[in-house]
mmCIF file of C-alpha atoms and ligand atoms in Angstrom:
data_model
loop_
_atom_site.group_PDB
_atom_site.id
_atom_site.type_symbol
_atom_site.label_atom_id
_atom_site.label_comp_id
_atom_site.label_asym_id
_atom_site.label_seq_id
_atom_site.Cartn_x
_atom_site.Cartn_y
_atom_site.Cartn_z
ATOM 1 C CA MET A 1 54.157 149.827 165.147
ATOM 2 C CA ASP A 2 54.448 146.703 167.368
ATOM 3 C CA GLY A 3 53.138 143.204 165.811
ATOM 4 C CA ILE A 4 54.193 141.753 161.743
ATOM 5 C CA GLU A 5 55.298 144.134 159.245
ATOM 6 C CA LEU A 6 55.779 142.625 155.987
ATOM 7 C CA ARG A 7 57.236 144.871 153.269
ATOM 8 C CA ASP A 8 57.524 143.672 149.762
ATOM 9 C CA VAL A 9 58.051 139.996 150.484
ATOM 10 C CA ARG A 10 59.147 137.716 147.964
ATOM 11 C CA LYS A 11 59.143 133.976 148.024
ATOM 12 C CA SER A 12 59.580 131.776 145.407
ATOM 13 C CA TYR A 13 59.795 127.527 145.622
ATOM 14 C CA THR A 14 61.284 124.938 142.859
ATOM 15 C CA VAL A 15 59.011 122.252 141.724
ATOM 16 C CA ASP A 16 60.338 119.880 139.462
ATOM 17 C CA GLY A 17 63.275 121.916 138.796
ATOM 18 C CA ARG A 18 60.791 124.877 137.644
ATOM 19 C CA PRO A 19 60.766 128.067 139.808
ATOM 20 C CA LEU A 20 57.344 128.359 141.453
ATOM 21 C CA PRO A 21 57.016 132.076 142.323
ATOM 22 C CA VAL A 22 54.189 132.416 145.406
ATOM 23 C CA LEU A 23 54.782 135.664 146.960
ATOM 24 C CA ARG A 24 55.668 138.720 144.429
ATOM 25 C CA GLY A 25 56.049 142.371 146.670
ATOM 26 C CA LEU A 26 53.705 141.481 149.414
ATOM 27 C CA THR A 27 53.134 144.170 151.911
ATOM 28 C CA LEU A 28 50.758 143.015 155.014
ATOM 29 C CA ASP A 29 50.092 144.671 158.508
ATOM 30 C CA ALA A 30 49.098 142.381 161.549
ATOM 31 C CA PRO A 31 49.479 144.361 164.315
ATOM 32 C CA ALA A 32 49.773 143.721 167.815
ATOM 33 C CA GLY A 33 46.451 143.032 169.689
ATOM 34 C CA GLU A 34 44.715 142.999 166.540
ATOM 35 C CA ILE A 35 43.237 139.625 164.880
ATOM 36 C CA THR A 36 44.277 139.860 161.239
ATOM 37 C CA VAL A 37 42.659 136.815 158.796
ATOM 38 C CA LEU A 38 44.343 136.075 155.634
ATOM 39 C CA LEU A 39 41.823 134.701 152.796
ATOM 40 C CA GLY A 40 42.720 133.738 149.748
ATOM 41 C CA LYS A 41 42.329 130.524 147.227
ATOM 42 C CA SER A 42 44.288 127.469 147.966
ATOM 43 C CA GLY A 43 47.791 127.653 146.581
ATOM 44 C CA CYS A 44 48.001 131.613 147.380
ATOM 45 C CA GLY A 45 50.838 131.345 149.701
ATOM 46 C CA LYS A 46 48.936 131.867 153.298
ATOM 47 C CA THR A 47 50.896 129.212 154.861
ATOM 48 C CA THR A 48 53.915 130.447 153.291
ATOM 49 C CA VAL A 49 53.375 134.041 154.905
ATOM 50 C CA LEU A 50 52.969 131.976 158.484
ATOM 51 C CA ARG A 51 56.272 130.024 158.071
ATOM 52 C CA LEU A 52 58.028 132.743 156.728
ATOM 53 C CA THR A 53 56.834 135.206 159.778
ATOM 54 C CA GLY A 54 57.208 132.348 162.592
ATOM 55 C CA GLY A 55 60.914 132.414 160.887
ATOM 56 C CA LEU A 56 60.349 128.247 159.748
ATOM 57 C CA GLU A 57 62.052 130.072 156.077
ATOM 58 C CA GLN A 58 63.559 132.522 154.940
ATOM 59 C CA ALA A 59 62.092 134.844 152.443
ATOM 60 C CA ASP A 60 63.664 135.273 149.144
ATOM 61 C CA GLY A 61 63.378 139.373 149.265
ATOM 62 C CA GLY A 62 61.471 141.841 151.089
ATOM 63 C CA ASP A 63 61.757 142.722 154.918
ATOM 64 C CA ILE A 64 59.590 140.735 157.762
ATOM 65 C CA ARG A 65 59.745 142.674 160.545
ATOM 66 C CA PHE A 66 57.990 140.784 164.053
ATOM 67 C CA SER A 67 58.435 143.150 166.957
ATOM 68 C CA GLY A 68 57.169 143.420 170.391
ATOM 69 C CA ALA A 69 56.055 139.957 170.368
ATOM 70 C CA ARG A 70 57.962 137.971 173.083
ATOM 71 C CA ARG A 71 56.663 134.761 172.783
ATOM 72 C CA ALA A 72 54.891 133.505 169.313
ATOM 73 C CA GLY A 73 52.492 130.309 169.521
ATOM 74 C CA PHE A 74 52.117 128.621 166.212
ATOM 75 C CA VAL A 75 49.041 126.402 165.188
ATOM 76 C CA PHE A 76 50.094 124.002 162.251
ATOM 77 C CA GLN A 77 47.554 123.199 159.476
ATOM 78 C CA GLU A 78 47.987 119.631 160.686
ATOM 79 C CA PRO A 79 48.436 118.937 164.620
ATOM 80 C CA ARG A 80 51.954 117.819 164.791
ATOM 81 C CA LEU A 81 52.123 116.317 168.120
ATOM 82 C CA MET A 82 55.024 114.412 169.494
ATOM 83 C CA PRO A 83 53.307 110.698 169.147
ATOM 84 C CA TRP A 84 55.580 109.444 171.964
ATOM 85 C CA LEU A 85 53.809 112.206 174.223
ATOM 86 C CA THR A 86 50.967 112.114 176.170
ATOM 87 C CA VAL A 87 48.258 115.120 175.550
ATOM 88 C CA TRP A 88 49.389 116.140 178.906
ATOM 89 C CA ASP A 89 52.843 116.234 178.061
ATOM 90 C CA ASN A 90 52.051 117.335 174.606
ATOM 91 C CA ILE A 91 50.554 120.863 175.769
ATOM 92 C CA SER A 92 53.161 121.611 178.305
ATOM 93 C CA PHE A 93 55.864 120.716 175.891
ATOM 94 C CA GLY A 94 57.193 124.334 174.971
ATOM 95 C CA LEU A 95 57.636 125.503 178.803
ATOM 96 C CA ARG A 96 60.526 124.941 181.154
ATOM 97 C CA LYS A 97 60.148 122.553 183.871
ATOM 98 C CA GLU A 98 59.385 125.575 186.483
ATOM 99 C CA ASP A 99 56.525 127.219 184.231
ATOM 100 C CA ILE A 100 54.482 124.355 184.056
ATOM 101 C CA HIS A 101 51.813 124.421 186.594
ATOM 102 C CA PRO A 102 49.013 121.611 186.480
ATOM 103 C CA GLN A 103 45.929 123.846 187.345
ATOM 104 C CA ASP A 104 46.882 126.059 184.177
ATOM 105 C CA ILE A 105 47.452 122.946 181.652
ATOM 106 C CA ALA A 106 44.267 121.235 183.328
ATOM 107 C CA ASP A 107 42.388 124.722 182.683
ATOM 108 C CA LEU A 108 43.607 124.141 179.695
ATOM 109 C CA ILE A 109 42.527 121.034 178.727
ATOM 110 C CA ARG A 110 38.925 121.910 179.915
ATOM 111 C CA THR A 111 39.161 124.624 177.354
ATOM 112 C CA VAL A 112 39.754 122.231 174.523
ATOM 113 C CA ASN A 113 37.470 119.948 175.813
ATOM 114 C CA LEU A 114 39.751 116.582 176.315
ATOM 115 C CA GLN A 115 38.923 116.206 179.941
ATOM 116 C CA GLY A 116 39.671 112.459 180.485
ATOM 117 C CA PHE A 117 42.385 112.471 177.998
ATOM 118 C CA GLU A 118 44.891 113.859 179.740
ATOM 119 C CA ARG A 119 47.023 110.613 179.766
ATOM 120 C CA ALA A 120 45.959 109.477 176.019
ATOM 121 C CA TRP A 121 48.629 109.126 173.381
ATOM 122 C CA PRO A 122 47.913 111.191 170.290
ATOM 123 C CA ALA A 123 47.412 107.953 167.896
ATOM 124 C CA GLN A 124 44.415 107.299 170.209
ATOM 125 C CA LEU A 125 42.927 110.582 169.463
ATOM 126 C CA SER A 126 40.879 111.804 166.283
ATOM 127 C CA GLY A 127 41.914 114.512 163.920
ATOM 128 C CA GLY A 128 39.886 116.737 165.597
ATOM 129 C CA MET A 129 40.789 115.987 169.203
ATOM 130 C CA GLN A 130 44.525 116.290 168.050
ATOM 131 C CA GLN A 131 44.328 119.191 166.522
ATOM 132 C CA ARG A 132 42.427 120.690 169.763
ATOM 133 C CA VAL A 133 45.889 119.547 171.604
ATOM 134 C CA ALA A 134 47.799 121.605 169.489
ATOM 135 C CA ILE A 135 45.584 124.691 170.133
ATOM 136 C CA ALA A 136 46.085 123.991 173.608
ATOM 137 C CA ARG A 137 50.005 123.726 173.643
ATOM 138 C CA ALA A 138 49.932 126.718 171.506
ATOM 139 C CA LEU A 139 47.787 128.631 174.063
ATOM 140 C CA ALA A 140 50.035 127.273 177.061
ATOM 141 C CA ILE A 141 52.911 129.541 176.469
ATOM 142 C CA LYS A 142 50.721 132.359 177.205
ATOM 143 C CA PRO A 143 52.075 133.823 173.415
ATOM 144 C CA SER A 144 52.126 137.233 172.990
ATOM 145 C CA PHE A 145 50.794 136.752 169.272
ATOM 146 C CA LEU A 146 49.384 133.648 167.589
ATOM 147 C CA LEU A 147 50.314 132.511 164.315
ATOM 148 C CA MET A 148 47.377 130.034 163.104
ATOM 149 C CA ASP A 149 46.754 128.297 159.878
ATOM 150 C CA GLU A 150 43.419 126.984 159.830
ATOM 151 C CA PRO A 151 43.073 125.884 163.121
ATOM 152 C CA PHE A 152 39.401 125.342 163.527
ATOM 153 C CA ALA A 153 39.096 123.448 159.972
ATOM 154 C CA ALA A 154 38.876 119.936 161.241
ATOM 155 C CA LEU A 155 36.381 120.444 164.192
ATOM 156 C CA ASP A 156 32.721 119.748 164.541
ATOM 157 C CA HIS A 157 30.217 123.061 163.844
ATOM 158 C CA PHE A 158 29.890 123.266 168.051
ATOM 159 C CA THR A 159 33.187 122.530 168.690
ATOM 160 C CA ARG A 160 34.281 124.991 166.380
ATOM 161 C CA GLU A 161 32.357 127.724 167.641
ATOM 162 C CA THR A 162 33.570 127.117 171.158
ATOM 163 C CA MET A 163 37.021 127.763 170.141
ATOM 164 C CA GLN A 164 36.615 130.453 168.091
ATOM 165 C CA ARG A 165 34.744 132.306 171.742
ATOM 166 C CA GLU A 166 37.357 130.995 173.829
ATOM 167 C CA LEU A 167 40.422 132.384 171.061
ATOM 168 C CA LEU A 168 38.426 135.939 171.497
ATOM 169 C CA ALA A 169 38.314 135.462 175.071
ATOM 170 C CA VAL A 170 42.170 135.233 175.104
ATOM 171 C CA HIS A 171 42.280 137.728 172.816
ATOM 172 C CA ARG A 172 40.218 139.995 174.777
ATOM 173 C CA GLN A 173 42.072 138.959 177.810
ATOM 174 C CA ARG A 174 45.646 139.541 177.133
ATOM 175 C CA GLN A 175 45.488 141.240 173.977
ATOM 176 C CA THR A 176 47.235 138.685 171.774
ATOM 177 C CA GLY A 177 47.490 139.436 168.498
ATOM 178 C CA VAL A 178 46.594 136.857 166.020
ATOM 179 C CA LEU A 179 47.798 135.889 162.189
ATOM 180 C CA PHE A 180 44.491 133.505 161.404
ATOM 181 C CA VAL A 181 44.344 131.453 158.059
ATOM 182 C CA THR A 182 40.940 130.077 157.260
ATOM 183 C CA HIS A 183 38.949 129.127 154.072
ATOM 184 C CA SER A 184 35.578 130.323 155.809
ATOM 185 C CA LEU A 185 34.256 133.742 155.176
ATOM 186 C CA ASP A 186 32.040 133.936 158.279
ATOM 187 C CA GLU A 187 34.767 132.860 160.443
ATOM 188 C CA ALA A 188 36.956 135.708 158.855
ATOM 189 C CA LEU A 189 33.781 137.968 159.854
ATOM 190 C CA LEU A 190 33.517 136.922 163.336
ATOM 191 C CA LEU A 191 36.934 136.967 164.163
ATOM 192 C CA ALA A 192 39.092 139.854 162.129
ATOM 193 C CA ASN A 193 39.646 143.232 163.068
ATOM 194 C CA ARG A 194 41.254 143.374 159.517
ATOM 195 C CA ILE A 195 40.840 140.517 156.557
ATOM 196 C CA ALA A 196 43.860 140.621 154.027
ATOM 197 C CA VAL A 197 43.004 138.974 150.425
ATOM 198 C CA ILE A 198 45.869 137.593 149.311
ATOM 199 C CA ALA A 199 46.027 136.908 145.379
ATOM 200 C CA GLY A 200 48.506 136.600 142.793
ATOM 201 C CA GLY A 201 51.363 136.886 145.237
ATOM 202 C CA VAL A 202 50.457 140.444 146.581
ATOM 203 C CA LEU A 203 47.736 142.001 148.824
ATOM 204 C CA ALA A 204 44.630 142.169 146.877
ATOM 205 C CA GLN A 205 43.179 144.031 149.577
ATOM 206 C CA GLU A 206 42.122 144.639 152.994
ATOM 207 C CA PHE A 207 38.892 145.178 154.972
ATOM 208 C CA ARG A 208 38.856 146.621 158.346
ATOM 209 C CA ILE A 209 35.974 146.199 160.669
ATOM 210 C CA ALA A 210 35.638 148.567 163.194
ATOM 211 C CA CYS A 211 32.454 147.160 165.317
ATOM 212 C CA ALA A 212 33.759 145.038 168.614
ATOM 213 C CA HIS A 213 34.156 141.136 168.160
ATOM 214 C CA GLU A 214 31.083 141.016 170.958
ATOM 215 C CA GLY A 215 27.830 140.901 169.531
ATOM 216 C CA ARG A 216 28.670 140.361 165.541
ATOM 217 C CA ASN A 217 25.867 139.646 163.579
ATOM 218 C CA LEU A 218 26.477 137.923 160.200
ATOM 219 C CA LEU A 219 23.047 138.635 159.421
ATOM 220 C CA ASP A 220 22.985 142.517 159.679
ATOM 221 C CA ASP A 221 23.272 144.068 156.265
ATOM 222 C CA HIS A 222 26.802 145.649 157.276
ATOM 223 C CA PHE A 223 28.147 142.271 156.974
ATOM 224 C CA ILE A 224 26.584 140.917 154.257
ATOM 225 C CA ALA A 225 27.536 143.870 152.271
ATOM 226 C CA LEU A 226 30.860 143.065 153.805
ATOM 227 C CA LYS A 227 30.776 139.188 152.870
ATOM 228 C CA ARG A 228 29.679 140.420 149.029
ATOM 229 C CA ASP A 229 32.635 142.722 148.792
ATOM 230 C CA ILE A 230 35.246 140.080 150.015
ATOM 231 C CA LEU A 231 33.602 137.475 147.446
ATOM 232 C CA HIS A 232 33.996 139.391 145.328
ATOM 233 C CA CYS A 233 37.054 140.360 145.492
ATOM 234 C CA LEU A 234 38.365 136.549 146.021
ATOM 235 C CA ASN A 235 36.554 135.519 142.592
ATOM 236 C CA GLN A 236 38.308 138.380 140.768
ATOM 237 C CA SER A 237 41.475 137.332 142.127
ATOM 238 C CA VAL A 238 43.925 135.398 139.929
ATOM 239 C CA SER A 239 45.878 132.527 141.938
HETATM 240 N N1 LIG B 1 58.486 123.691 150.732
HETATM 241 C C1 LIG B 1 57.770 123.369 149.069
HETATM 242 N N2 LIG B 1 58.217 123.158 148.235
HETATM 243 C C2 LIG B 1 57.801 123.713 146.464
HETATM 244 N N3 LIG B 1 56.682 124.504 146.462
HETATM 245 C C3 LIG B 1 56.154 124.503 147.628
HETATM 246 C C4 LIG B 1 56.595 124.526 149.126
HETATM 247 N N4 LIG B 1 55.251 124.881 149.953
HETATM 248 C C5 LIG B 1 54.733 125.395 149.749
HETATM 249 N N5 LIG B 1 54.857 125.603 148.154
HETATM 250 C C6 LIG B 1 54.373 125.832 146.818
HETATM 251 O O1 LIG B 1 53.865 127.100 147.449
HETATM 252 C C7 LIG B 1 52.517 127.752 146.755
HETATM 253 C C8 LIG B 1 51.724 128.442 148.386
HETATM 254 O O2 LIG B 1 51.503 126.745 149.160
HETATM 255 P P1 LIG B 1 51.119 127.537 150.288
HETATM 256 O O3 LIG B 1 51.067 126.531 151.618
HETATM 257 O O4 LIG B 1 51.938 128.738 151.103
HETATM 258 O O5 LIG B 1 49.622 127.629 149.917
HETATM 259 P P2 LIG B 1 48.191 127.975 150.874
HETATM 260 O O6 LIG B 1 47.506 129.251 150.622
HETATM 261 O O7 LIG B 1 48.449 127.729 152.247
HETATM 262 O O8 LIG B 1 47.065 126.696 150.785
HETATM 263 P P3 LIG B 1 45.537 126.088 150.880
HETATM 264 O O9 LIG B 1 44.857 126.893 151.283
HETATM 265 O O10 LIG B 1 45.352 125.281 150.512
HETATM 266 O O11 LIG B 1 46.563 125.594 152.510
HETATM 267 C C9 LIG B 1 51.760 126.151 146.078
HETATM 268 O O12 LIG B 1 51.812 126.063 144.990
HETATM 269 C C10 LIG B 1 53.059 125.560 146.774
HETATM 270 O O13 LIG B 1 53.201 123.977 145.688
HETATM 271 MG MG1 LIG B 2 48.281 126.356 154.123
#
């Protein structure tokens, strides 16, 4: 399978001299060309999964295979912009000089609705605006896989909807695989091909959503039932 395969992944941290097991044998697939959403209580290890997958940290055990993804774009839980670079330069930061096409950067800036702020410094932007720069930066490298950690959490309702639509468009046009963390069940239901609920350091349950992204109506009986099942799973889960 092209995409991300986690097999029996284990990861512990040490906090205050004591071991803190976070992942206790997590097995999970995030296939290329699909949107996989991770759900789970705060502290259950979602960011840890993204960091291990992106190679920012080493697992203690198990296997992580990340195949077919020539380029992975990372959107962190916080913007992590370079404070000494303008919006424009932050977005083009990951590109080689010869790959910087001003029209593409301008299009991305329009996509994240930051026209007029091209020459602004990160400190001159609100938190949500900074996060939109971070999203544009991740998209700029035309990634074959996106690792996104609550990317839209800091955005207002309307911007969030726009960004969700934009992500689906990128996914559809480029077949970009996405591993996406959110706390919003509705966002998960709108975006996901599969929803993985993590609890107790393992995959508690996986829910597939077979229907196309276009025209999903969360008020359909099918989605209401699914939401109930997922909530039940989350409520039952131990942290
Ligand atoms: N560098 C670290 N050192 C020690 N403990 C850590 C470290 N990073 C994470 N942890 C611990 O690992 C656990 C999982 O953290 P993680 O950030 O993966 O959770 P999360 O599911 O992303 O939570 P949230 O939804 O709040 O973002 C937490 O208990 C946290 O305290
Ligand atoms: Mg997190």
